[in-house]
Amino acid sequence: MARLILLLGDQLSAGIAALAEADPADDVVLMAEVAEEAGYVPHHKKKLAFVFAAMRHFAEELRAAGWQLRYTRLDDPENSGSLVGEIARARAALDVEEILCTEPGVWRLRQALAAVPGLTLLPDNRFLIDPAGFRAWAQGRHQLRMEYFYRDMRRRTRLLMDGDQPAGGEWNYDHDNRGTPPHGTTPPPLPAFEPDAITHEVLRLVEQRFPDNFGDLQPFTLAVTRADAEAARDHFLAHALPRFGDYQDAMRRGEPVLFHAHLALYMNIGLLDPLDLCRRAEAEWRAGRVPINSAEGFIRQILGWREYVRGIYWLHMPHYADANALEAHRPLPDFYWTAETDMACMRDAVEQTRAHAYAHHIQRLMVTGNFALLAGIDPYLVHVWYMAVYADAYEWVEMPNTIGMALFADGGIMGSKPYAASGAYIDRMSDYCTDCRYRVKLKAGPDACPFNYLYWDFIARHRDRFARNQRMGPIVRNLDRMSDDRKAEIRADSARFLDALVPAGSRWGG
Ligand SMILES: Cc1cc2nc3c(=O)[nH]c(=O)nc-3n(C[C@H](O)[C@H](O)[C@H](O)COP(=O)(O)OP(=O)(O)OC[C@H]3O[C@@H](n4cnc5c(N)ncnc54)[C@H](O)[C@@H]3O)c2cc1C
Ligand code: SF4
């Protein structure tokens, strides 16, 4: 009897476990665009179009390769609206008993699918370590430091290894990843892919069904096929990877991508293979075309951080979603959706997010994330925002980055101290402050950079907790040395600024 092979929207890989187990002659592949997944957070229009267009193109590839396919479109009048509903409809129509699916990347859906009778979940073979392997690594460790995990992954995959030693002599070249590009440096433009008839149809659907969602749908130039994603990959390796290492932490007005890969969206949906990408980056270094700080820095992000955050997600769900160690309860400010703020750094980060469904890591962590941390915004609301606005956002990767890395809401599972910074950090790494209504050098008063007083207000609010944290000790001692008048000034400036914030309300899930 035929089996049903359920393929989820971010499982667009020909070698994925459920397809590898299946038989094209007998089994039927089920793919479905459903309202439940499209609407559980208010996704950016570009993200919706990217996922649906990539799904439809992948379905065409499967058909061309001889697979029998059952594909439900979002606007199909019979569409049940949920994946479980689509399984039930397919079952009734096709008389199948057994269903195969590769593990989804979100806890909620995993629970729902695990409860479907006859459905077997297979481990996702696109990752380099599975949740059980990560659990074994984590067992008995006092702290789950990414650096040690990463070194184990280097040994395990043999990436960037010379025998049992790290290639180039060091495990980590992070200290060489903090340059800022000199004036006049021109980053390579991203390759742009013209939408074809399938993508145009999806663009019309998204505009019609999600007119009020956040984000600009046009221009839409993302790759939606494997071939185009591979072209984007090759472009990155040839033109941006050589300087990726030097300028990884830099931010520039009007340059959303700089020398970053802009490939997470293609890896996360299944169009690019992470291990293959790492091997290609290593080959560029071995061929002498890119420096070691670029190759190692890039591989560390994928082999280290990407795998590590997934391990943390599965280790700590479902409780991770509710984590709020710093008891932050402020509503998300409206400017996260509108970009209407005088803070030039926040405005630029939100504007480019709205235009491209993209911001690079330091903007996510040290601008929008840092502000939410300092202002004490409710982690769940911040999580919904990050899940909604980026084309690469899936819960297994977004949630630990937001709840753990950016907001320290997990109380220190992911990081030994919060990534909190005043305006000086943003000024050092960007050119935002030269065009800001606030003055980054001022510490107090209505013209001072809000990051400056919010930073100390944050430290003061959590003084007792941070006093117990070895790495925060010197900062707490600096606070303690301040006069009472100075502390009162910080409190007053912060209260004035925070009280004036307009909450986002429920417009976009705020
Ligand atoms: C608050 C916050 C939310 C984030 N949400 C997401 C998300 O939803 N999806 C997502 O893929 N990444 C997320 N990240 C991680 C990182 O910011 C993005 O992977 C990266 O910006 C994607 O752009 P890029 O492809 O140009 O990456 P590059 O900077 O060029 O890095 C190369 C690759 O390394 C991987 N990578 C780098 N940093 C991380 C990280 N911290 N965690 C996991 N993978 C990493 C990505 O696959 C990325 O494509 C988030 C980070 C923060 C601080
Ligand atoms: S002065 Fe402060 S608010 Fe303005 S851009 Fe610089 S860091 Fe951002």
Coordinates of C-alpha atoms and ligand atoms in Angstrom, one line a residue:
M1 CA 0.0 0.0 0.0
A2 CA 1.2 3.5 -0.8
R3 CA 2.6 5.7 2.0
L4 CA 2.1 9.4 2.4
I5 CA 5.3 11.4 2.6
L6 CA 4.6 14.7 4.3
L7 CA 7.0 17.4 3.3
L8 CA 7.0 20.6 5.3
G9 CA 7.6 24.1 3.9
D10 CA 11.1 24.3 5.2
Q11 CA 12.0 20.7 4.1
L12 CA 12.8 21.5 0.4
S13 CA 15.8 19.1 0.2
A14 CA 15.9 16.2 -2.3
G15 CA 17.9 14.1 0.2
I16 CA 15.8 14.8 3.2
A17 CA 15.1 11.7 5.4
A18 CA 11.4 11.2 4.5
L19 CA 12.1 11.4 0.8
A20 CA 15.2 9.2 1.1
E21 CA 13.0 6.5 2.8
A22 CA 10.3 6.8 0.1
D23 CA 9.6 5.1 -3.1
P24 CA 8.7 7.3 -6.0
A25 CA 6.9 4.5 -7.7
D26 CA 4.4 3.8 -4.9
D27 CA 4.4 6.6 -2.4
V28 CA 2.6 10.0 -2.6
V29 CA 4.3 13.2 -1.5
L30 CA 2.0 15.7 0.3
M31 CA 2.8 19.4 0.4
A32 CA 0.4 22.0 1.8
E33 CA 0.3 25.8 2.1
V34 CA -1.9 26.2 5.2
A35 CA -3.3 29.2 7.0
E36 CA -2.2 27.9 10.4
E37 CA 1.5 28.0 9.6
A38 CA 1.2 31.2 7.5
G39 CA -0.6 33.0 10.3
Y40 CA 0.8 31.8 13.7
V41 CA 2.9 35.0 13.7
P42 CA 2.3 37.9 11.4
H43 CA 5.0 37.0 8.9
H44 CA 6.7 39.6 6.7
K45 CA 5.2 39.5 3.2
K46 CA 8.5 38.7 1.6
K47 CA 9.0 35.7 3.9
L48 CA 5.5 34.3 3.0
A49 CA 6.2 34.8 -0.7
F50 CA 9.7 33.2 -0.4
V51 CA 8.3 30.1 1.3
F52 CA 5.3 29.6 -1.0
A53 CA 7.3 30.3 -4.2
A54 CA 10.1 27.9 -3.1
M55 CA 7.6 25.2 -2.2
R56 CA 5.9 25.5 -5.6
H57 CA 9.2 25.3 -7.4
F58 CA 10.3 22.4 -5.4
A59 CA 7.0 20.6 -6.1
E60 CA 7.7 21.1 -9.8
E61 CA 11.1 19.6 -9.4
L62 CA 9.7 16.6 -7.6
R63 CA 7.0 16.1 -10.3
A64 CA 9.7 16.3 -13.0
A65 CA 11.7 13.7 -11.1
G66 CA 8.8 11.3 -11.3
W67 CA 7.2 11.7 -7.8
Q68 CA 3.4 11.5 -7.4
L69 CA 2.4 14.7 -5.6
R70 CA -0.6 16.0 -3.8
Y71 CA -0.1 19.8 -3.4
T72 CA -2.6 22.0 -1.5
R73 CA -2.5 25.7 -2.4
L74 CA -3.4 28.3 0.2
D75 CA -6.3 29.5 -2.0
D76 CA -7.7 26.0 -2.7
P77 CA -11.3 26.1 -1.6
E78 CA -11.0 22.7 0.0
N79 CA -7.9 23.7 2.1
S80 CA -8.6 22.7 5.7
G81 CA -6.2 25.3 7.0
S82 CA -3.9 23.0 9.0
L83 CA -1.3 20.4 8.3
V84 CA -3.1 17.8 10.4
G85 CA -6.3 18.6 8.5
E86 CA -4.5 18.2 5.1
I87 CA -3.2 14.8 6.3
A88 CA -6.7 13.7 7.1
R89 CA -8.0 14.9 3.7
A90 CA -5.2 13.1 1.9
R91 CA -5.8 9.9 3.9
A92 CA -9.4 9.9 3.0
A93 CA -8.7 10.5 -0.7
L94 CA -5.8 8.1 -1.1
D95 CA -6.4 5.3 1.3
V96 CA -3.0 5.4 3.0
E97 CA -2.2 4.1 6.4
E98 CA 1.4 4.9 6.9
I99 CA 2.8 8.5 6.9
L100 CA 6.4 9.5 7.0
C101 CA 7.6 13.0 7.9
T102 CA 11.0 14.4 8.8
E103 CA 11.0 16.0 12.2
P104 CA 9.7 19.6 12.1
G105 CA 11.7 22.5 13.4
V106 CA 9.1 23.8 15.8
W107 CA 7.9 22.2 19.0
R108 CA 4.2 23.0 18.5
L109 CA 4.1 21.2 15.1
R110 CA 6.1 18.3 16.4
Q111 CA 3.6 17.7 19.2
A112 CA 0.7 17.9 16.7
L113 CA 2.3 15.5 14.2
A114 CA 3.4 13.1 16.9
A115 CA -0.2 12.7 17.8
V116 CA -1.3 11.7 14.3
P117 CA -2.0 7.9 14.2
G118 CA 0.3 6.0 11.8
L119 CA 2.7 9.0 11.4
T120 CA 6.4 8.3 11.9
L121 CA 8.8 11.2 12.5
L122 CA 12.3 10.7 11.1
P123 CA 15.4 12.6 12.4
D124 CA 16.3 15.6 10.2
N125 CA 19.4 14.5 8.4
R126 CA 20.3 18.0 7.2
F127 CA 21.9 18.8 10.6
L128 CA 25.3 17.8 11.7
I129 CA 24.2 16.7 15.2
D130 CA 20.8 15.5 16.3
P131 CA 19.0 16.5 19.5
A132 CA 20.0 13.3 21.2
G133 CA 23.6 13.8 20.3
F134 CA 23.5 17.4 21.7
R135 CA 21.8 16.1 24.8
A136 CA 24.6 13.6 25.3
W137 CA 27.2 16.4 24.8
A138 CA 25.4 18.6 27.3
Q139 CA 25.0 15.9 29.9
G140 CA 27.0 16.6 33.1
R141 CA 28.3 20.0 31.9
H142 CA 27.9 22.9 34.2
Q143 CA 27.9 25.4 31.4
L144 CA 27.0 24.8 27.7
R145 CA 29.6 27.0 26.1
M146 CA 29.4 27.3 22.4
E147 CA 33.2 27.3 22.0
Y148 CA 33.7 23.8 23.4
F149 CA 30.7 22.5 21.4
Y150 CA 32.2 24.0 18.3
R151 CA 35.6 22.4 18.8
D152 CA 34.0 19.0 19.2
M153 CA 32.1 19.6 16.0
R154 CA 35.3 20.5 14.2
R155 CA 36.8 17.2 15.3
R156 CA 33.7 15.3 14.4
T157 CA 33.3 16.7 10.9
R158 CA 37.0 17.2 10.3
L159 CA 36.2 20.7 9.0
L160 CA 39.3 23.0 9.2
M161 CA 41.4 20.3 10.8
D162 CA 45.0 19.4 10.1
G163 CA 45.3 16.0 11.8
D164 CA 44.1 16.6 15.4
Q165 CA 45.1 20.3 15.3
P166 CA 42.9 23.3 14.2
A167 CA 43.9 24.4 10.7
G168 CA 45.8 27.7 10.8
G169 CA 46.9 27.0 14.4
E170 CA 43.9 28.5 16.3
W171 CA 40.4 27.3 17.0
N172 CA 38.9 30.7 16.8
Y173 CA 39.8 34.0 15.1
D174 CA 37.0 36.0 16.7
H175 CA 39.5 38.7 17.7
D176 CA 40.1 39.3 13.9
N177 CA 36.4 39.7 13.2
R178 CA 35.9 43.2 14.6
G179 CA 37.1 45.6 11.9
T180 CA 35.1 48.4 10.4
P181 CA 35.4 49.0 6.6
P182 CA 37.3 52.1 5.7
H183 CA 35.3 54.9 3.9
G184 CA 34.8 54.1 0.3
T185 CA 34.7 50.3 0.8
T186 CA 32.0 49.0 -1.6
P187 CA 30.4 45.7 -0.6
P188 CA 29.4 43.4 -3.5
P189 CA 25.7 43.8 -4.4
L190 CA 23.6 40.8 -3.8
P191 CA 22.6 38.8 -6.9
A192 CA 19.0 39.5 -7.9
F193 CA 16.7 36.8 -9.4
E194 CA 13.8 37.8 -11.6
P195 CA 10.5 36.3 -10.5
D196 CA 9.1 33.8 -13.0
A197 CA 5.4 33.0 -13.7
I198 CA 5.1 30.8 -10.6
T199 CA 6.6 33.4 -8.3
H200 CA 4.4 36.1 -9.8
E201 CA 1.4 34.1 -9.0
V202 CA 2.6 33.7 -5.4
L203 CA 3.3 37.5 -5.2
R204 CA -0.3 38.2 -6.2
L205 CA -1.6 35.7 -3.7
V206 CA 0.4 37.2 -0.8
E207 CA -0.7 40.7 -1.7
Q208 CA -4.3 39.6 -1.8
R209 CA -4.4 37.4 1.3
F210 CA -1.9 39.4 3.5
P211 CA -2.4 43.0 2.5
D212 CA -1.8 44.3 6.1
N213 CA 1.2 42.2 7.1
F214 CA 4.4 43.9 7.8
G215 CA 7.0 44.4 5.1
D216 CA 7.6 45.4 1.5
L217 CA 6.7 42.6 -1.0
Q218 CA 8.3 44.4 -3.9
P219 CA 10.9 44.3 -5.3
F220 CA 11.1 40.6 -4.9
T221 CA 14.5 39.3 -6.0
L222 CA 15.2 36.3 -3.7
A223 CA 16.2 32.9 -5.1
V224 CA 13.4 30.4 -4.9
T225 CA 15.0 27.4 -6.6
R226 CA 18.0 25.3 -5.7
A227 CA 19.9 26.4 -8.8
D228 CA 19.4 30.1 -8.0
A229 CA 20.3 29.6 -4.3
E230 CA 23.5 27.9 -5.5
A231 CA 24.2 30.8 -7.7
A232 CA 23.8 33.1 -4.6
R233 CA 26.1 30.8 -2.7
D234 CA 28.8 30.9 -5.4
H235 CA 28.5 34.7 -5.5
F236 CA 29.1 35.0 -1.8
L237 CA 32.1 32.6 -1.8
A238 CA 33.7 34.5 -4.6
H239 CA 32.9 38.1 -3.7
A240 CA 32.0 38.6 0.0
L241 CA 33.7 35.7 1.9
P242 CA 37.2 37.1 1.5
R243 CA 36.2 40.1 3.7
F244 CA 33.5 38.4 5.8
G245 CA 36.0 37.9 8.6
D246 CA 37.3 41.4 8.8
Y247 CA 33.9 43.2 8.9
Q248 CA 31.6 40.6 10.4
D249 CA 30.6 43.0 13.3
A250 CA 30.4 46.2 11.3
M251 CA 27.2 48.2 10.5
R252 CA 26.8 50.8 7.7
R253 CA 23.9 53.0 6.8
G254 CA 22.3 51.9 3.6
E255 CA 24.4 48.7 3.5
P256 CA 22.1 46.0 4.9
V257 CA 24.3 43.0 4.0
L258 CA 27.9 44.3 3.8
F259 CA 30.0 41.2 3.5
H260 CA 27.6 38.8 5.1
A261 CA 26.4 35.7 3.3
H262 CA 22.6 36.3 3.1
L263 CA 22.3 32.5 2.9
A264 CA 20.6 31.6 6.1
L265 CA 17.2 31.7 4.4
Y266 CA 18.3 29.2 1.8
M267 CA 19.9 26.9 4.3
N268 CA 16.9 27.0 6.7
I269 CA 14.4 26.2 4.0
G270 CA 16.5 23.3 2.6
L271 CA 17.8 24.8 -0.7
L272 CA 21.4 24.8 0.5
D273 CA 23.3 22.1 2.5
P274 CA 25.2 23.6 5.5
L275 CA 28.0 21.0 5.4
D276 CA 28.5 21.4 1.7
L277 CA 28.7 25.2 2.3
C278 CA 31.3 24.8 5.1
R279 CA 33.4 22.5 2.9
R280 CA 33.3 25.1 0.1
A281 CA 34.4 27.9 2.4
E282 CA 37.3 25.7 3.7
A283 CA 38.3 24.9 0.1
E284 CA 38.4 28.7 -0.7
W285 CA 40.9 29.1 2.2
R286 CA 43.0 26.1 1.2
A287 CA 43.2 27.5 -2.3
G288 CA 44.5 30.7 -0.9
R289 CA 41.5 32.8 -2.0
V290 CA 40.2 33.8 1.4
P291 CA 42.0 34.5 4.7
I292 CA 41.7 32.1 7.7
N293 CA 39.7 34.6 9.8
S294 CA 37.0 34.6 7.1
A295 CA 36.8 30.9 6.5
E296 CA 37.0 30.0 10.2
G297 CA 34.6 32.8 11.2
F298 CA 32.0 31.7 8.6
I299 CA 32.3 28.0 9.4
R300 CA 32.0 28.8 13.2
Q301 CA 28.7 30.5 12.6
I302 CA 27.2 27.4 10.8
L303 CA 29.0 24.5 12.4
G304 CA 29.1 26.1 15.8
W305 CA 26.3 28.6 16.4
R306 CA 23.7 27.2 14.0
E307 CA 23.9 23.7 15.4
Y308 CA 24.4 24.8 19.0
V309 CA 21.2 27.0 19.0
R310 CA 19.2 24.1 17.6
G311 CA 20.6 21.8 20.3
I312 CA 19.6 24.4 23.0
Y313 CA 16.1 24.7 21.5
W314 CA 15.3 21.0 21.6
L315 CA 17.0 20.5 25.0
H316 CA 14.8 23.2 26.7
M317 CA 11.5 23.2 24.9
P318 CA 8.7 23.7 25.7
H319 CA 9.8 25.7 28.8
Y320 CA 12.2 27.9 26.8
A321 CA 9.4 29.8 25.1
D322 CA 8.2 31.1 28.5
A323 CA 11.6 32.0 29.9
N324 CA 11.7 35.5 31.4
A325 CA 14.6 35.4 33.9
L326 CA 14.9 39.2 34.1
E327 CA 11.1 39.6 34.6
A328 CA 10.8 41.9 31.6
H329 CA 7.2 42.9 31.0
R330 CA 7.2 46.1 28.9
P331 CA 5.1 46.0 25.7
L332 CA 6.9 46.1 22.4
P333 CA 7.2 49.7 21.2
D334 CA 5.4 50.6 18.1
F335 CA 8.5 51.7 16.3
Y336 CA 9.6 48.0 15.9
W337 CA 6.9 47.9 13.2
T338 CA 6.8 51.5 12.0
A339 CA 10.5 52.6 12.2
E340 CA 9.2 55.9 13.6
T341 CA 11.9 56.7 16.1
D342 CA 14.6 59.4 16.4
M343 CA 17.2 56.7 17.2
A344 CA 19.0 56.5 13.8
C345 CA 20.4 53.0 14.5
M346 CA 16.9 51.5 15.4
R347 CA 15.3 53.4 12.5
D348 CA 17.8 52.0 10.0
A349 CA 17.6 48.4 11.3
V350 CA 13.7 48.4 11.2
E351 CA 13.6 50.2 7.8
Q352 CA 15.9 47.7 6.2
T353 CA 14.1 44.8 7.9
R354 CA 10.8 46.1 6.4
A355 CA 12.4 46.4 3.0
H356 CA 14.4 43.2 2.8
A357 CA 13.1 40.9 5.6
Y358 CA 16.8 40.9 6.5
A359 CA 19.2 42.4 9.0
H360 CA 22.6 41.0 9.8
H361 CA 23.6 39.5 13.1
I362 CA 25.0 42.5 14.8
Q363 CA 22.0 44.6 14.0
R364 CA 19.7 41.9 15.4
L365 CA 21.8 41.4 18.5
M366 CA 23.3 44.8 19.3
V367 CA 20.7 47.2 18.0
T368 CA 17.1 45.8 18.1
G369 CA 18.0 43.1 20.6
N370 CA 20.1 45.3 22.8
F371 CA 17.4 47.9 22.9
A372 CA 14.8 45.3 23.9
L373 CA 17.1 44.0 26.6
L374 CA 17.9 47.4 28.1
A375 CA 14.3 48.6 27.9
G376 CA 13.0 45.4 29.6
I377 CA 10.6 44.3 26.8
D378 CA 8.7 41.1 27.3
P379 CA 10.8 38.3 25.7
Y380 CA 7.8 36.6 24.2
L381 CA 6.7 39.7 22.3
V382 CA 10.2 40.2 21.1
H383 CA 10.3 36.6 20.0
V384 CA 7.1 37.1 18.0
W385 CA 8.7 40.1 16.3
Y386 CA 11.9 38.3 15.2
M387 CA 9.9 35.3 14.1
A388 CA 7.7 37.5 12.0
V389 CA 10.1 39.8 10.3
Y390 CA 13.0 37.8 9.0
A391 CA 12.9 35.6 5.9
D392 CA 15.2 33.1 7.6
A393 CA 13.2 32.9 10.8
Y394 CA 12.1 29.4 12.1
E395 CA 11.5 28.8 15.7
W396 CA 14.4 26.3 16.3
V397 CA 17.0 29.0 15.4
E398 CA 15.2 32.2 16.1
M399 CA 14.0 31.5 19.6
P400 CA 17.3 30.7 21.3
N401 CA 18.9 33.6 19.6
T402 CA 16.2 36.0 20.9
I403 CA 15.3 34.5 24.3
G404 CA 18.8 33.4 25.1
M405 CA 21.4 35.3 23.3
A406 CA 19.8 38.7 22.8
L407 CA 17.6 39.0 25.9
F408 CA 19.3 36.8 28.5
A409 CA 15.8 35.7 29.4
D410 CA 17.0 32.1 29.9
G411 CA 19.1 33.3 32.8
G412 CA 22.4 32.3 31.3
I413 CA 21.9 29.0 29.5
M414 CA 23.3 30.4 26.2
G415 CA 25.6 33.1 27.4
S416 CA 27.6 33.8 30.6
K417 CA 26.6 37.4 30.6
P418 CA 24.1 39.6 28.7
Y419 CA 25.0 41.3 25.4
A420 CA 24.2 44.7 26.9
A421 CA 25.9 47.8 25.4
S422 CA 25.7 51.5 25.6
G423 CA 25.8 53.9 22.6
A424 CA 29.6 53.7 22.5
Y425 CA 29.6 50.2 21.1
I426 CA 27.1 51.2 18.3
D427 CA 29.2 54.3 17.6
R428 CA 32.4 52.2 17.3
M429 CA 30.9 49.6 15.0
S430 CA 28.7 51.8 12.8
D431 CA 28.2 55.2 11.2
Y432 CA 24.7 55.6 12.6
C433 CA 25.5 58.1 15.3
T434 CA 26.7 60.8 12.9
D435 CA 23.2 61.1 11.6
C436 CA 21.2 60.9 14.8
R437 CA 19.1 63.4 16.7
Y438 CA 20.7 62.1 19.9
R439 CA 24.3 62.6 20.8
V440 CA 26.2 59.5 21.6
K441 CA 28.8 61.2 23.7
L442 CA 26.2 62.7 26.1
K443 CA 25.3 60.6 29.1
A444 CA 22.3 62.5 30.5
G445 CA 19.5 64.8 29.5
P446 CA 17.0 64.8 26.6
D447 CA 19.7 64.9 23.9
A448 CA 21.8 62.1 25.3
C449 CA 21.8 58.8 23.4
P450 CA 19.1 56.7 25.1
F451 CA 21.3 53.6 25.0
N452 CA 23.7 55.4 27.5
Y453 CA 21.3 55.9 30.4
L454 CA 19.2 52.8 29.6
Y455 CA 22.3 50.7 29.9
W456 CA 23.0 51.9 33.5
D457 CA 19.3 51.7 34.4
F458 CA 19.3 48.1 33.2
I459 CA 22.4 47.3 35.3
A460 CA 20.9 49.0 38.3
R461 CA 17.5 47.2 38.0
H462 CA 19.4 43.9 38.0
R463 CA 22.2 44.9 40.3
D464 CA 21.8 42.0 42.8
R465 CA 21.6 39.3 40.2
F466 CA 24.6 40.7 38.2
A467 CA 26.7 41.1 41.4
R468 CA 26.6 37.3 41.7
N469 CA 27.9 37.0 38.1
Q470 CA 31.7 36.9 37.9
R471 CA 31.8 38.5 34.4
M472 CA 29.5 41.4 35.4
G473 CA 31.3 42.1 38.7
P474 CA 33.4 45.0 37.4
I475 CA 30.4 46.7 35.8
V476 CA 28.4 46.4 39.0
R477 CA 31.3 47.9 40.9
N478 CA 31.3 50.9 38.5
L479 CA 27.6 51.4 39.2
D480 CA 28.2 51.2 42.9
R481 CA 30.9 53.9 42.7
M482 CA 28.4 56.4 41.1
S483 CA 27.0 59.1 43.3
D484 CA 23.3 59.0 44.4
D485 CA 22.6 62.0 42.3
R486 CA 24.1 60.4 39.2
K487 CA 22.0 57.3 39.8
A488 CA 18.9 59.4 40.3
E489 CA 19.6 61.1 37.0
I490 CA 19.9 57.8 35.2
R491 CA 16.6 56.7 36.7
A492 CA 14.8 59.9 35.7
D493 CA 16.2 60.0 32.1
S494 CA 15.2 56.3 31.6
A495 CA 11.7 56.8 33.1
R496 CA 11.1 59.8 30.9
F497 CA 12.2 58.0 27.8
L498 CA 10.5 54.7 28.5
D499 CA 7.2 56.2 29.6
A500 CA 7.0 58.1 26.3
L501 CA 7.2 54.8 24.2
V502 CA 4.1 54.0 22.3
P503 CA 3.2 50.3 22.7
A504 CA 2.6 48.4 19.5
G505 CA -0.8 47.1 20.7
S506 CA -2.2 44.1 18.9
R507 CA -1.9 45.4 15.4
W508 CA 0.9 43.0 14.4
G509 CA 0.9 40.6 17.3
G510 CA 2.4 43.2 19.7
Ligands
LIG1 C1 17.8 38.1 18.1 C2 18.3 37.3 16.9 C3 17.4 36.5 16.2 C4 17.9 35.7 15.1 N1 17.0 35.0 14.4 C5 17.5 34.1 13.4 C6 16.6 33.4 12.6 O1 15.4 33.5 12.8 N2 17.1 32.6 11.7 C7 18.5 32.4 11.5 O2 18.9 31.7 10.6 N3 19.3 33.1 12.2 C8 18.9 34.0 13.2 N4 19.8 34.7 13.9 C9 21.2 34.5 13.7 C10 21.9 35.4 12.7 O3 21.7 36.7 13.0 C11 21.4 35.1 11.3 O4 21.6 33.7 11.0 C12 22.2 35.8 10.2 O5 22.1 37.2 10.5 C13 21.7 35.5 8.8 O6 22.3 36.3 7.9 P1 23.4 35.7 6.9 O7 22.9 34.5 6.2 O8 23.9 36.9 6.1 O9 24.5 35.3 8.0 P2 26.1 35.5 8.1 O10 26.3 36.5 9.1 O11 26.7 35.6 6.8 O12 26.5 34.1 8.8 C14 26.6 32.9 8.1 C15 25.6 31.8 8.5 O13 25.9 31.4 9.9 C16 24.7 31.1 10.5 N5 24.6 31.8 11.8 C17 25.3 32.9 12.1 N6 25.0 33.3 13.3 C18 24.1 32.4 13.8 C19 23.4 32.3 15.0 N7 23.6 33.2 16.0 N8 22.5 31.3 15.1 C20 22.3 30.4 14.1 N9 23.0 30.5 13.0 C21 23.8 31.5 12.8 C22 23.6 31.4 9.6 O14 23.1 30.2 9.0 C23 24.2 32.3 8.5 O15 23.6 32.2 7.3 C24 19.3 35.6 14.9 C25 20.2 36.3 15.7 C26 19.7 37.2 16.7 C27 20.7 37.9 17.6
SF4_2 S1 23.4 58.2 19.2 FE1 22.5 56.4 20.2 S2 20.4 56.2 19.4 FE2 21.6 57.5 18.0 S3 22.4 56.1 16.4 FE3 24.0 56.4 18.0 S4 23.6 54.7 19.4 FE4 21.8 54.9 18.2

